[in-house]
CSV table of N, CA and C in Angstrom, one decimal:
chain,number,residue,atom,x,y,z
B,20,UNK,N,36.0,112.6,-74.8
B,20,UNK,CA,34.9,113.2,-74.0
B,20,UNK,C,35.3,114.7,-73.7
B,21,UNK,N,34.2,115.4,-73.9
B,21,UNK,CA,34.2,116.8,-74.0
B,21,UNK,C,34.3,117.3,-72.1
B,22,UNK,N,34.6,118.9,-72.0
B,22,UNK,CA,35.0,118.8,-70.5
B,22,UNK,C,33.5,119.3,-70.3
B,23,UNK,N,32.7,119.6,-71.3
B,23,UNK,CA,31.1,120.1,-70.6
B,23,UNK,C,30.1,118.9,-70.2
B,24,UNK,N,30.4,117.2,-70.7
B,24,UNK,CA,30.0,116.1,-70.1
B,24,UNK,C,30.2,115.9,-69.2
B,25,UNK,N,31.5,116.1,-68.2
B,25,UNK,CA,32.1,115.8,-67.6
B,25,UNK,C,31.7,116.0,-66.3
B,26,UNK,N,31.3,114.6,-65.1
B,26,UNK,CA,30.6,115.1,-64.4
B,26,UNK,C,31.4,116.0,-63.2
B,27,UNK,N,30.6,116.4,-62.0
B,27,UNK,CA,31.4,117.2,-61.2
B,27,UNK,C,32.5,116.8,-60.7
B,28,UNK,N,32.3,115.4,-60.1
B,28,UNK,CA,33.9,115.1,-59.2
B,28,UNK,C,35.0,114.7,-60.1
B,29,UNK,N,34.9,114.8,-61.9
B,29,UNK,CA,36.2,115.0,-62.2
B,29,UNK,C,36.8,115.9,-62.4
B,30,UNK,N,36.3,117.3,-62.6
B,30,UNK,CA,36.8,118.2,-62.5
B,30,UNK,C,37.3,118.4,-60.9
B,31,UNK,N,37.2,117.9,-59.7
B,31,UNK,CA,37.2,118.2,-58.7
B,31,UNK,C,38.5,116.9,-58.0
B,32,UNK,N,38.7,116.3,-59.0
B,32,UNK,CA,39.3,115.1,-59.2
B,32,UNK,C,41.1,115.9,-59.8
B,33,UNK,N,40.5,116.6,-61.4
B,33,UNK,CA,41.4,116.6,-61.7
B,33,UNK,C,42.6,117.7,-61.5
B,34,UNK,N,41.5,118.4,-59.8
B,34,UNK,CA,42.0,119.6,-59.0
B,34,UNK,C,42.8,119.4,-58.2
B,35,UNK,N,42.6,118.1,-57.6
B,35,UNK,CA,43.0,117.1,-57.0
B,35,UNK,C,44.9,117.0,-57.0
B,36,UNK,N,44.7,116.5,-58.7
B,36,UNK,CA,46.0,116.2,-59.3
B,36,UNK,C,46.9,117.0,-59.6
B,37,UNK,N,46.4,118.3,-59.8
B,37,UNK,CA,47.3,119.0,-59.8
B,37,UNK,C,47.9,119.4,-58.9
B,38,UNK,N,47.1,119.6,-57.7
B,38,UNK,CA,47.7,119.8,-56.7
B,38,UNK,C,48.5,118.4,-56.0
B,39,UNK,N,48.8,118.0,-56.9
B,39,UNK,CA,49.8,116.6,-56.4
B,39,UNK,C,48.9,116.3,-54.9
B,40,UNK,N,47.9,115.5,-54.9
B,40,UNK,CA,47.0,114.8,-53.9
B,40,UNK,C,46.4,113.6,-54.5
B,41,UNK,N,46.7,113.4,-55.4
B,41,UNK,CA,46.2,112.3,-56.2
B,41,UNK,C,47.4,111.6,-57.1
B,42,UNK,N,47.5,110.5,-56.4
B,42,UNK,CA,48.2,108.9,-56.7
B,42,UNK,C,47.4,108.0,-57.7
B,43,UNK,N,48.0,107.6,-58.5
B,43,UNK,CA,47.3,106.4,-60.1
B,43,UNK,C,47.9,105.2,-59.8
B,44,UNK,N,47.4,104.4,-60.5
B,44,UNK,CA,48.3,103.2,-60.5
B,44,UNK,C,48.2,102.6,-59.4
B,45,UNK,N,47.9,100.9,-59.8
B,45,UNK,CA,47.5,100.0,-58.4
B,45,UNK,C,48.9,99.7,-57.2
B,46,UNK,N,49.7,99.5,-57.8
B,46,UNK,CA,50.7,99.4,-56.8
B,46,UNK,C,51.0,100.3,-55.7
B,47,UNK,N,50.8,101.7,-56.4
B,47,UNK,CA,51.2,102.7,-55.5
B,47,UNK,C,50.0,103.0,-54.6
B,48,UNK,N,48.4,103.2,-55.6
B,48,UNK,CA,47.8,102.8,-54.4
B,48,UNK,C,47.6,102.1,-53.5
B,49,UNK,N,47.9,100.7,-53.3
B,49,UNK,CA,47.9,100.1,-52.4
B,49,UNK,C,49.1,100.4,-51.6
B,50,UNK,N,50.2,101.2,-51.8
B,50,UNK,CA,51.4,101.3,-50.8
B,50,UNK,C,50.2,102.6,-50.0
B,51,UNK,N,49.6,103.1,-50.6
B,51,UNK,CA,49.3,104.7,-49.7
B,51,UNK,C,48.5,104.3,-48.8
B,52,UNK,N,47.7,103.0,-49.5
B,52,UNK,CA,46.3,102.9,-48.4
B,52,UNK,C,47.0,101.9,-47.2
B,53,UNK,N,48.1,101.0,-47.8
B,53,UNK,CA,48.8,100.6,-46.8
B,53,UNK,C,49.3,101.6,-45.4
B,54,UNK,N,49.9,102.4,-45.8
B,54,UNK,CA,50.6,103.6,-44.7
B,54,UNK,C,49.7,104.7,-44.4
B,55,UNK,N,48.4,104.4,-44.8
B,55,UNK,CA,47.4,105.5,-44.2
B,55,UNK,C,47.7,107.1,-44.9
B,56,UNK,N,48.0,107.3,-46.0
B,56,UNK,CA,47.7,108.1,-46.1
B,56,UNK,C,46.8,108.6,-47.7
B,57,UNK,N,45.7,107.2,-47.6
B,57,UNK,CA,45.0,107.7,-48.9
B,57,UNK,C,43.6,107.7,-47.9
B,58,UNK,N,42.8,108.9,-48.3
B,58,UNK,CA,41.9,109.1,-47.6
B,58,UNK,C,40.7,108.7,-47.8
B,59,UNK,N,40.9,108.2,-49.9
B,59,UNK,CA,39.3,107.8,-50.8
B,59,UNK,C,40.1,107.4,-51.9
B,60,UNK,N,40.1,106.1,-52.2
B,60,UNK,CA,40.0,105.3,-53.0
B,60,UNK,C,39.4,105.3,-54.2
B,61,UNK,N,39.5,105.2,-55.6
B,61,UNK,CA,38.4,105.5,-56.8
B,61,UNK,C,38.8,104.6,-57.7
B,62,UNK,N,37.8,103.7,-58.4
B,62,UNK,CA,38.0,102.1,-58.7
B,62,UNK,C,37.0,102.4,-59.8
B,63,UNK,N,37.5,101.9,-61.0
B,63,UNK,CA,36.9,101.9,-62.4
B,63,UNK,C,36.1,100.7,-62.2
B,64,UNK,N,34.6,100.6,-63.1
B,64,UNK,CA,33.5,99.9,-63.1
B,64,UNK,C,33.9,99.0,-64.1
B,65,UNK,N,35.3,99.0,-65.1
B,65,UNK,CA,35.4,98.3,-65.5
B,65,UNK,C,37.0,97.7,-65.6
B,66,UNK,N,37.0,97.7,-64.3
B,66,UNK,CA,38.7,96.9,-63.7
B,66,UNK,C,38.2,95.5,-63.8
B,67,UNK,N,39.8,94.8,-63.9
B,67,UNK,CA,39.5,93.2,-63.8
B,67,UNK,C,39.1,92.8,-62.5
B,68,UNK,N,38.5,91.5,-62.8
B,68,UNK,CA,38.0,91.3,-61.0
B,68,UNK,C,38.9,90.7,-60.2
B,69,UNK,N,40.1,90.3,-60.5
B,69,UNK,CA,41.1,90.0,-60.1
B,69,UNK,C,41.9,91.7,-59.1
B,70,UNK,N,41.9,93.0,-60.2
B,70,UNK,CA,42.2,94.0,-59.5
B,70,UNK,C,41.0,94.9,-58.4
B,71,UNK,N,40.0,94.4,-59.1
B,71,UNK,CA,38.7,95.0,-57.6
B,71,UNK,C,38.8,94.3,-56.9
B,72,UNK,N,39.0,92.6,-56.5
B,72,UNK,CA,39.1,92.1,-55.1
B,72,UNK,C,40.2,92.6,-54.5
B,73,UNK,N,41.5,93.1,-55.0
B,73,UNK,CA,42.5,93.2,-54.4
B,73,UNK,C,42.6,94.7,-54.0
B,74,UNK,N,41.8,95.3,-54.4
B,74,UNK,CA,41.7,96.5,-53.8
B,74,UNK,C,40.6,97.0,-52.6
B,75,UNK,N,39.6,96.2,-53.1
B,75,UNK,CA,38.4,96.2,-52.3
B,75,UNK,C,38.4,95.4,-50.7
B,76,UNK,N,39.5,94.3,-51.2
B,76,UNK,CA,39.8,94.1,-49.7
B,76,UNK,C,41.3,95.2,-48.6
B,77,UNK,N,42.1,95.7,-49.4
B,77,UNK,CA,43.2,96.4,-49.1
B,77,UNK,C,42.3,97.3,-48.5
B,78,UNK,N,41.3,98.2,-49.0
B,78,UNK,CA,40.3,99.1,-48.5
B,78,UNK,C,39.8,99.1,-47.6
B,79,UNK,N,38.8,97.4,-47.7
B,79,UNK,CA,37.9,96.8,-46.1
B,79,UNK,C,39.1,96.9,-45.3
B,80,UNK,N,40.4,96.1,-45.3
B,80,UNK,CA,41.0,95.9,-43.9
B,80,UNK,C,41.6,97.3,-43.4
B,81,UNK,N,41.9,98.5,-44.2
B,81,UNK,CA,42.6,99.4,-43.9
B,81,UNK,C,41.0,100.4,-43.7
B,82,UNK,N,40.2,100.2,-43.6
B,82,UNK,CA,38.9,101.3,-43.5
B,82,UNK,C,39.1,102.5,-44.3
B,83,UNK,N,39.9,102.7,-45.6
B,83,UNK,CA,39.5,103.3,-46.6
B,83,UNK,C,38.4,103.5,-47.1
B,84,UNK,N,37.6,104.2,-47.3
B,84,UNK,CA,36.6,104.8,-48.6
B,84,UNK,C,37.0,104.3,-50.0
B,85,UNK,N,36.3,103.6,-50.2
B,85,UNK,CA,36.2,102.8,-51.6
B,85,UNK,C,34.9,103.7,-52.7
B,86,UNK,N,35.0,104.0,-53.4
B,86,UNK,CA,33.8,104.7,-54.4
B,86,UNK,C,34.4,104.2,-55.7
B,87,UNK,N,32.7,103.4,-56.6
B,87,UNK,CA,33.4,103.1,-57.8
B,87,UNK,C,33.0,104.0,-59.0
B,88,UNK,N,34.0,104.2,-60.3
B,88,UNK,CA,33.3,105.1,-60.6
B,88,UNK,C,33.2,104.5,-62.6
B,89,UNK,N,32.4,104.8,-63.3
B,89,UNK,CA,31.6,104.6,-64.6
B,89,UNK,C,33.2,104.1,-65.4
B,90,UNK,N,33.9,104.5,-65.6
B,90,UNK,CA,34.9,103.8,-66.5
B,90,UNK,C,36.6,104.5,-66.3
B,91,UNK,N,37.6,103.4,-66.5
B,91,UNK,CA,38.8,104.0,-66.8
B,91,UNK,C,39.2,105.0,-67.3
B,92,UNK,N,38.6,105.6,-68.6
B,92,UNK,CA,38.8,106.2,-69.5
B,92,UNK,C,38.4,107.8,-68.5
B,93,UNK,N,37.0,107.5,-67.8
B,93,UNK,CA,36.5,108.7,-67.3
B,93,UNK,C,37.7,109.1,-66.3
B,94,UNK,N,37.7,107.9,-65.1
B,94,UNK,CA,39.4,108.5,-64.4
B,94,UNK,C,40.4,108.8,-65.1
B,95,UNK,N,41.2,108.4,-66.1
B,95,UNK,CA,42.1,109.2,-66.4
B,95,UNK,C,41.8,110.4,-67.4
B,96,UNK,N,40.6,110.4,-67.9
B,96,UNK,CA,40.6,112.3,-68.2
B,96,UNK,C,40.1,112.8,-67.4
B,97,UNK,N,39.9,112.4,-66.2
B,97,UNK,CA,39.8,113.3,-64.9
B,97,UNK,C,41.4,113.9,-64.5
B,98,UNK,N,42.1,113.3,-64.7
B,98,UNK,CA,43.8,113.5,-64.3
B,98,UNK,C,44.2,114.4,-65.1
B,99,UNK,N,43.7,114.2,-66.6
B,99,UNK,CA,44.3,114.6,-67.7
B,99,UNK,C,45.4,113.5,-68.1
B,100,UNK,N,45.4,112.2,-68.0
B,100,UNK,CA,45.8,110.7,-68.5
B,100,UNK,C,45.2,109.9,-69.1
B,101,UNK,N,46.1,108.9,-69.4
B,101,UNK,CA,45.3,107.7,-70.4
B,101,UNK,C,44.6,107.6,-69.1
B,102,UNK,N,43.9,106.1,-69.8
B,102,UNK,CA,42.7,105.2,-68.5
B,102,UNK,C,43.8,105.0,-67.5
B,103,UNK,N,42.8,104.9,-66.9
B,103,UNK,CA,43.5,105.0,-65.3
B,103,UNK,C,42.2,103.6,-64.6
B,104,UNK,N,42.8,102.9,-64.0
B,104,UNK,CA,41.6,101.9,-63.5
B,104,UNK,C,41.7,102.2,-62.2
B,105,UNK,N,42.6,102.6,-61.0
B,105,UNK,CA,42.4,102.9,-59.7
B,105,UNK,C,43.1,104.1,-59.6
B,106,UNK,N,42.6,105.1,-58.7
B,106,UNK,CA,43.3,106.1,-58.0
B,106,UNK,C,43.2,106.5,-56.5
B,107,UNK,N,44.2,106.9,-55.7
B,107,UNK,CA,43.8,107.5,-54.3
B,107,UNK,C,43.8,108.7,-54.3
B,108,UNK,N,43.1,109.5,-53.2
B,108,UNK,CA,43.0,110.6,-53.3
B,108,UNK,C,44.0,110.9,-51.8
B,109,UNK,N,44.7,111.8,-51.9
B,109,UNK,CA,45.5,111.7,-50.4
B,109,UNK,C,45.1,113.2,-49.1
B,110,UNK,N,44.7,113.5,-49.3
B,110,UNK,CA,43.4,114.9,-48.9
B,110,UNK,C,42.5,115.1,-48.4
B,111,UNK,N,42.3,115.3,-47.1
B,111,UNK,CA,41.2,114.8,-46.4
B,111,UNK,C,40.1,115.6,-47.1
B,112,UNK,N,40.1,117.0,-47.8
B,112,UNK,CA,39.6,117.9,-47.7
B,112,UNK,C,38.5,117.7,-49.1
B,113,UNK,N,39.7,117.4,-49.8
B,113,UNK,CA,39.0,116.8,-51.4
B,113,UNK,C,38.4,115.4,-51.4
B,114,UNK,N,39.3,114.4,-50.7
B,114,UNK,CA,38.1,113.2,-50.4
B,114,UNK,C,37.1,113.1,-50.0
B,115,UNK,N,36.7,114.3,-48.9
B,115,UNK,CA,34.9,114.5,-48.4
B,115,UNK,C,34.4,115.0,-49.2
B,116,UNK,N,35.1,115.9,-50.2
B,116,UNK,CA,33.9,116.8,-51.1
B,116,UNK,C,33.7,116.0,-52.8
B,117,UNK,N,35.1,114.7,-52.8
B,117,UNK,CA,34.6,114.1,-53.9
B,117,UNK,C,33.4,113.1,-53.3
B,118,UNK,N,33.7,112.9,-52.4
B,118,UNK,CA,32.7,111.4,-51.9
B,118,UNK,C,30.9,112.2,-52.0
B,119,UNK,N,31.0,113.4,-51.7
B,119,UNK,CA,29.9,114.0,-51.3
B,119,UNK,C,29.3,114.1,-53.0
B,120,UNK,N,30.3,114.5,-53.6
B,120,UNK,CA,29.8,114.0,-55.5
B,120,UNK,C,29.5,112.8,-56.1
B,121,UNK,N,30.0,112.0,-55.5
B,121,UNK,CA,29.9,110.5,-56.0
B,121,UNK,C,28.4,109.9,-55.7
B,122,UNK,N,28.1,110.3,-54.5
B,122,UNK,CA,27.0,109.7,-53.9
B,122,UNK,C,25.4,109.9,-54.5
């Protein structure tokens, strides 16, 4: 995928990452959303459902922002990575203005 398809919040995603604010990988996200410090949550439309319940509940009880987004592939060229199925965003600043994209 080309970067001129690319909708807005990965580019604003993959701003994110550079500036080391953005965590991959389910383990680790669930350690951040555990200790409070992931601010928005980002869940591929095509994760197993085995890994969306497990994150979608870690979310509900911890009142994270959960937003799901079109495919793995699109998260991790948002990062500039392979597919990526979950990420946190750890930023208060970039999780309002990705969420405000997503919507």
């Amino acid at each position: 995928m080309n970067k001129v398809n690319q909708p807005k919040w990965s580019n604003l995603l993959g701003l994110a990452y550079r500036a080391r604010k953005v965590i991959a990988g389910e383990e680790l996200v669930i350690k951040e959303v555990r200790s409070g410090n992931a601010k928005l949550v980002l869940l591929s439309g095509d994760a197993s459902s085995n890994t969306e319940k497990k994150i979608t509940d870690k979310c509900t009880y911890y009142n994270v922002p959960l937003q799901k987004v079109e495919s793995r592939e699109q998260l991790g060229n948002a990062i500039g990575k392979d597919a990526r199925v979950v990420v946190a965003v750890l930023d208060d600043g970039f999780a309002k203005k990705l969420k405000t994209l997503l919507h």
